[in-house]
Every structure is written in structure tokens, then in C-alpha cells.
Short mmCIF file of C-alpha atoms in Angstrom, two decimals:
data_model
loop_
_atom_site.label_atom_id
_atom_site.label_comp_id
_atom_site.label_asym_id
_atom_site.label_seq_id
_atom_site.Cartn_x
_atom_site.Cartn_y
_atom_site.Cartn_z
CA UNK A 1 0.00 0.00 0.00
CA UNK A 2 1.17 3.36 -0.80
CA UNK A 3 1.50 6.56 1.41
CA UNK A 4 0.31 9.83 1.53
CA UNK A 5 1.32 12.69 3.03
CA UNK A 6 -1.44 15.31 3.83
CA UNK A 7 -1.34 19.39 4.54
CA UNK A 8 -3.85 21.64 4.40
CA UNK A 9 -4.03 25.47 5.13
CA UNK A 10 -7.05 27.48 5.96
CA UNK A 11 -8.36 30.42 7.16
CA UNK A 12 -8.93 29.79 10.67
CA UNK A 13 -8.86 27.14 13.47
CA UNK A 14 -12.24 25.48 13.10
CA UNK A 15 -14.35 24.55 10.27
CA UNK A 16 -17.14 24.56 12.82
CA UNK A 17 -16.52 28.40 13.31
CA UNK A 18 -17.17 28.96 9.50
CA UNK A 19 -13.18 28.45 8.16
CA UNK A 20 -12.37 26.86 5.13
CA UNK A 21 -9.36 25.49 3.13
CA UNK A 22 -7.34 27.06 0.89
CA UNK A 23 -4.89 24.61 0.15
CA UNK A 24 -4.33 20.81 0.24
CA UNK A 25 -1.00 18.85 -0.89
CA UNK A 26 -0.15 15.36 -1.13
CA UNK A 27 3.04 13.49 -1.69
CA UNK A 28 2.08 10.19 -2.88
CA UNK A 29 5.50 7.40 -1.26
CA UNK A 30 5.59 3.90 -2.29
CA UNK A 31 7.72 2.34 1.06
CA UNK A 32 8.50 6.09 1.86
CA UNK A 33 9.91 6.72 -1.13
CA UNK A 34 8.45 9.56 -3.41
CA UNK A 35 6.67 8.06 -6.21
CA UNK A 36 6.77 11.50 -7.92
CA UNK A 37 3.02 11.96 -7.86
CA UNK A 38 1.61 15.44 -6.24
CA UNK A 39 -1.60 16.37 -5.43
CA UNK A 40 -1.42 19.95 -4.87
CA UNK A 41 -4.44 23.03 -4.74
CA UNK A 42 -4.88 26.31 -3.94
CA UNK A 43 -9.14 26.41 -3.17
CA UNK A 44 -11.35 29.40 -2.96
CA UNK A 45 -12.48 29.34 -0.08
CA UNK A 46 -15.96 31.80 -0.72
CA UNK A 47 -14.85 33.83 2.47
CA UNK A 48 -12.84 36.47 3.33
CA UNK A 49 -9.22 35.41 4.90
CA UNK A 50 -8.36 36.67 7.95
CA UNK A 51 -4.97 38.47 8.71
CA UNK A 52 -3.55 35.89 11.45
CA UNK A 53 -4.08 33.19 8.78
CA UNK A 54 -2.89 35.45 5.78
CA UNK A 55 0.08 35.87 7.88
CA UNK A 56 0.64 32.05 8.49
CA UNK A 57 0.45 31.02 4.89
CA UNK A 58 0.51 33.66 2.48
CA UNK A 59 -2.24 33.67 0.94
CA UNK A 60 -4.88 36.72 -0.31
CA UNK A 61 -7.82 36.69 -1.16
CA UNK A 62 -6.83 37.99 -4.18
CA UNK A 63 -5.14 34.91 -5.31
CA UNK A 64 -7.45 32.73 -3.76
CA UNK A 65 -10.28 34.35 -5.66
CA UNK A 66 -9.12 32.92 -9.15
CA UNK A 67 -8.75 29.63 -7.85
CA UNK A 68 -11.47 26.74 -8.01
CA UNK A 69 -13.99 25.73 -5.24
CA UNK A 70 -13.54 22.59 -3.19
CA UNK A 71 -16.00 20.86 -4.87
CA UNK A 72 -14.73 21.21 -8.25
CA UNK A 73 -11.20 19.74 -6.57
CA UNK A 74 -13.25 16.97 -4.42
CA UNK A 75 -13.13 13.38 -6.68
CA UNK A 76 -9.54 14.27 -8.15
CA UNK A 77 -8.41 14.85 -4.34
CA UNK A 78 -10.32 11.36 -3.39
CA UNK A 79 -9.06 9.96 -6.27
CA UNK A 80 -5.44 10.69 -5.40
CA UNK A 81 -5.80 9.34 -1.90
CA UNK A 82 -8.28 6.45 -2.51
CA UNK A 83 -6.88 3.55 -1.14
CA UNK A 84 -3.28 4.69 0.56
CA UNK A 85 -2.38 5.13 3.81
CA UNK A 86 -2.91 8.74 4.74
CA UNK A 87 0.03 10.58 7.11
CA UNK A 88 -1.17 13.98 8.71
CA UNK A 89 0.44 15.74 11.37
CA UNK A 90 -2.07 16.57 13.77
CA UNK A 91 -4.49 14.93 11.91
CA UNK A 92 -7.69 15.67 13.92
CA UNK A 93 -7.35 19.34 12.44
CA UNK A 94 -7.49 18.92 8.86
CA UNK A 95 -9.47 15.86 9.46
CA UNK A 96 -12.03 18.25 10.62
CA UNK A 97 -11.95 20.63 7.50
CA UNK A 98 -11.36 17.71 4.89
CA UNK A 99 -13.93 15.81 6.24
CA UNK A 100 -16.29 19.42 6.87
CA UNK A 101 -16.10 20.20 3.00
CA UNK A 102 -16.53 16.30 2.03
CA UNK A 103 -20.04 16.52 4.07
CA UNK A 104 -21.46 19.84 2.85
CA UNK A 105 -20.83 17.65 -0.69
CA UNK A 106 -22.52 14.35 0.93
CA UNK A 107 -18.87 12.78 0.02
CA UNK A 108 -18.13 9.92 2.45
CA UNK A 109 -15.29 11.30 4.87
CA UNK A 110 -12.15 9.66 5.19
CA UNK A 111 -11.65 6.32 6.86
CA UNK A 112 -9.73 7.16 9.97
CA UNK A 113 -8.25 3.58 10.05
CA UNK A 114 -6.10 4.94 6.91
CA UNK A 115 -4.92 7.55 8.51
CA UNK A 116 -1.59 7.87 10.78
CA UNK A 117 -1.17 10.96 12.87
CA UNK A 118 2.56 11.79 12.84
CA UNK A 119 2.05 13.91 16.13
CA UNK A 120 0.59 11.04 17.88
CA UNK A 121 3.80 8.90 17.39
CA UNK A 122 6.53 11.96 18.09
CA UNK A 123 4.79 12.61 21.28
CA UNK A 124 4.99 8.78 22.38
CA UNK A 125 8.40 8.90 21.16
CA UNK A 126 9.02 11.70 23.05
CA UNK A 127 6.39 12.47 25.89
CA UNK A 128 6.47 16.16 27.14
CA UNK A 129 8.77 17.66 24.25
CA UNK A 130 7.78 20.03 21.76
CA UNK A 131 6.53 17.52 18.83
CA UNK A 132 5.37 20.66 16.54
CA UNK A 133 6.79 20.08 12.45
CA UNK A 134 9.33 23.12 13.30
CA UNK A 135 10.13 21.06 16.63
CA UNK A 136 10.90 17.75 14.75
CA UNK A 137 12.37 19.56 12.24
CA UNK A 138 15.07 20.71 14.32
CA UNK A 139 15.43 17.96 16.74
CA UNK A 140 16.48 15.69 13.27
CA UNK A 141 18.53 18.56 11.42
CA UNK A 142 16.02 18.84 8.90
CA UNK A 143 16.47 22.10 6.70
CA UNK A 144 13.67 24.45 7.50
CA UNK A 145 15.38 27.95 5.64
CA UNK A 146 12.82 27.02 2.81
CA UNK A 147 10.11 27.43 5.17
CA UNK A 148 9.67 31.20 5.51
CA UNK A 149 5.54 31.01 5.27
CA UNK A 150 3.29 27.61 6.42
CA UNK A 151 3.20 25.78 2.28
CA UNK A 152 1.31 22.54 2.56
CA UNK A 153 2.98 21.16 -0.12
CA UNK A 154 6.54 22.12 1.78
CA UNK A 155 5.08 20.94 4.75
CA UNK A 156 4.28 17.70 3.38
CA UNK A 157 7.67 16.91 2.38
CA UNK A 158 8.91 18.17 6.04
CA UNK A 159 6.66 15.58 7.67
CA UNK A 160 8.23 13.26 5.28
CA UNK A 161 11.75 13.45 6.34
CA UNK A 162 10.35 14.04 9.87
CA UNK A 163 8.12 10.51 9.83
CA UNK A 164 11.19 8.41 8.17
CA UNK A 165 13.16 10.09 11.33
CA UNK A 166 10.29 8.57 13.83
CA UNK A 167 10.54 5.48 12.94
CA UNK A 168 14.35 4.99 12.81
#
């Protein structure tokens, strides 16, 4: 079975509170390996974006404007994941928001037995320690100087060299 890793970026903390996505990644690995398939979107997310998030990820309303819906990206993003194991790092957040927009569309949601949470195993790997991406990151000497905004398709390939570094 094949892996993905999974980032999203939105404007806010809870899809519950009205938030939405503006972009999802994926990094398709066969035995960890990149496969060389992407799965990568910026999505309109119909709402204004907030400054705190604007100044997370970068991006405007502007740009996000000219950029399709979530359900026009919804069965090529299902698609890309059908089937693989999914790895998110704190993966009850975009859980929430994937699964949020998949509802509004009466998609199914995504299995959670597929699905790894990357936090989960840093902080039983190491209980009380900061276990954030940046965190891990550092702790394995994983070059972050790329990573000036949050980029979920960056971020994916962080948690990538972060989860190979878990379980070694």
C-alpha cells in the first residue's frame, strides 16, 4: 500500500466556526519513497481570509479568488488518496476541515483507520517535548530555511523526512 502525506491550510482554526481550506497537498511514497506523484491546490475558499491566517500562509484573497472551489477539486483529491495510507500531522485538524467540506458535498469522509497521525507517534516517542513540524524539524537537522511562510505542499515533504526520522 502506498503513502500519503497530507497538509492543508485554511483560514482559521475550526471549520465549525465557518473556516475553510485554501490549500491541500499530497506526496504520494511507495515504502516512503516519493513516487513522484503530487496532489497539490490552492481552493477558494468563498470567504474572506483573515490576517492571522494570511500571515501564516501567504495567501490573499486575491489569489485565492481565481482559484477553483472545493468541490470542483473533491473526486480528483479522493481519487489521489483512494486507497493509501494517509500521514497527517495533527491529523484531527485537517481531518475536521477535509472531512467538513466532504459533508457539505454528501462525500463519504475519510476512513480514519487509513490515517496515521505523525504527532501522535513523536509525542509517544518523546512524551512532554515540543513535537510541533518546526520542533521535529530541528530535533532531526532537517532544513527548514525554505520554510519562511506555512506551504502545505513544503510541509508535506517536512513531515516526510520528519516521519522516516520517527521510525528509525
Amino acid at each position: 500500500m502506498n503513502e500519503v502525506f497530507l497538509d492543508t491550510e485554511t483560514t482559521g482554526l475550526s471549520f465549525k466556526e465557518g473556516h475553510k481550506i485554501v490549500e491541500i497537498a499530497c506526496v504520494e511514497t511507495k515504502d516512503l519513497i516519493s513516487t513522484g506523484k503530487i496532489f497539490h491546490k490552492l481552493i477558494n475558499p468563498k470567504r474572506s481570509v483573515p490576517e492571522e491566517a494570511f500571515k501564516i500562509h501567504g495567501h490573499s484573497e486575491k489569489l485565492l479568488n481565481s482559484k477553483d472551489t472545493f468541490d470542483k477539486i473533491a473526486d480528483e483529491f479522493l481519487n489521489f488518496i483512494k486507497g493509501k495510507k494517509i500521514i497527517i500531522h495533527n491529523a484531527p485538524f485537517d481531518l475536521e476541515f477535509l472531512n467538513g467540506e466532504l459533508g457539505l458535498l454528501k462525500k463519504n469522509s475519510i476512513d480514519k483507520n487509513f490515517v496515521i497521525d505523525s504527532l501522535d507517534v513523536a509525542r509517544n516517542k518523546y512524551p512532554g517535548a515540543s513535537n510541533s513540524l518546526d520542533a521535529l524539524c530541528k530535533r532531526f537537522n532537517i532544513d527548514l530555511t525554505r520554510r519562511t511562510k506555512h506551504n502545505a505542499l513544503l510541509d508535506c515533504n517536512l513531515l516526510r523526512e520528519v516521519y522516516i526520522n520517527l521510525l528509525d
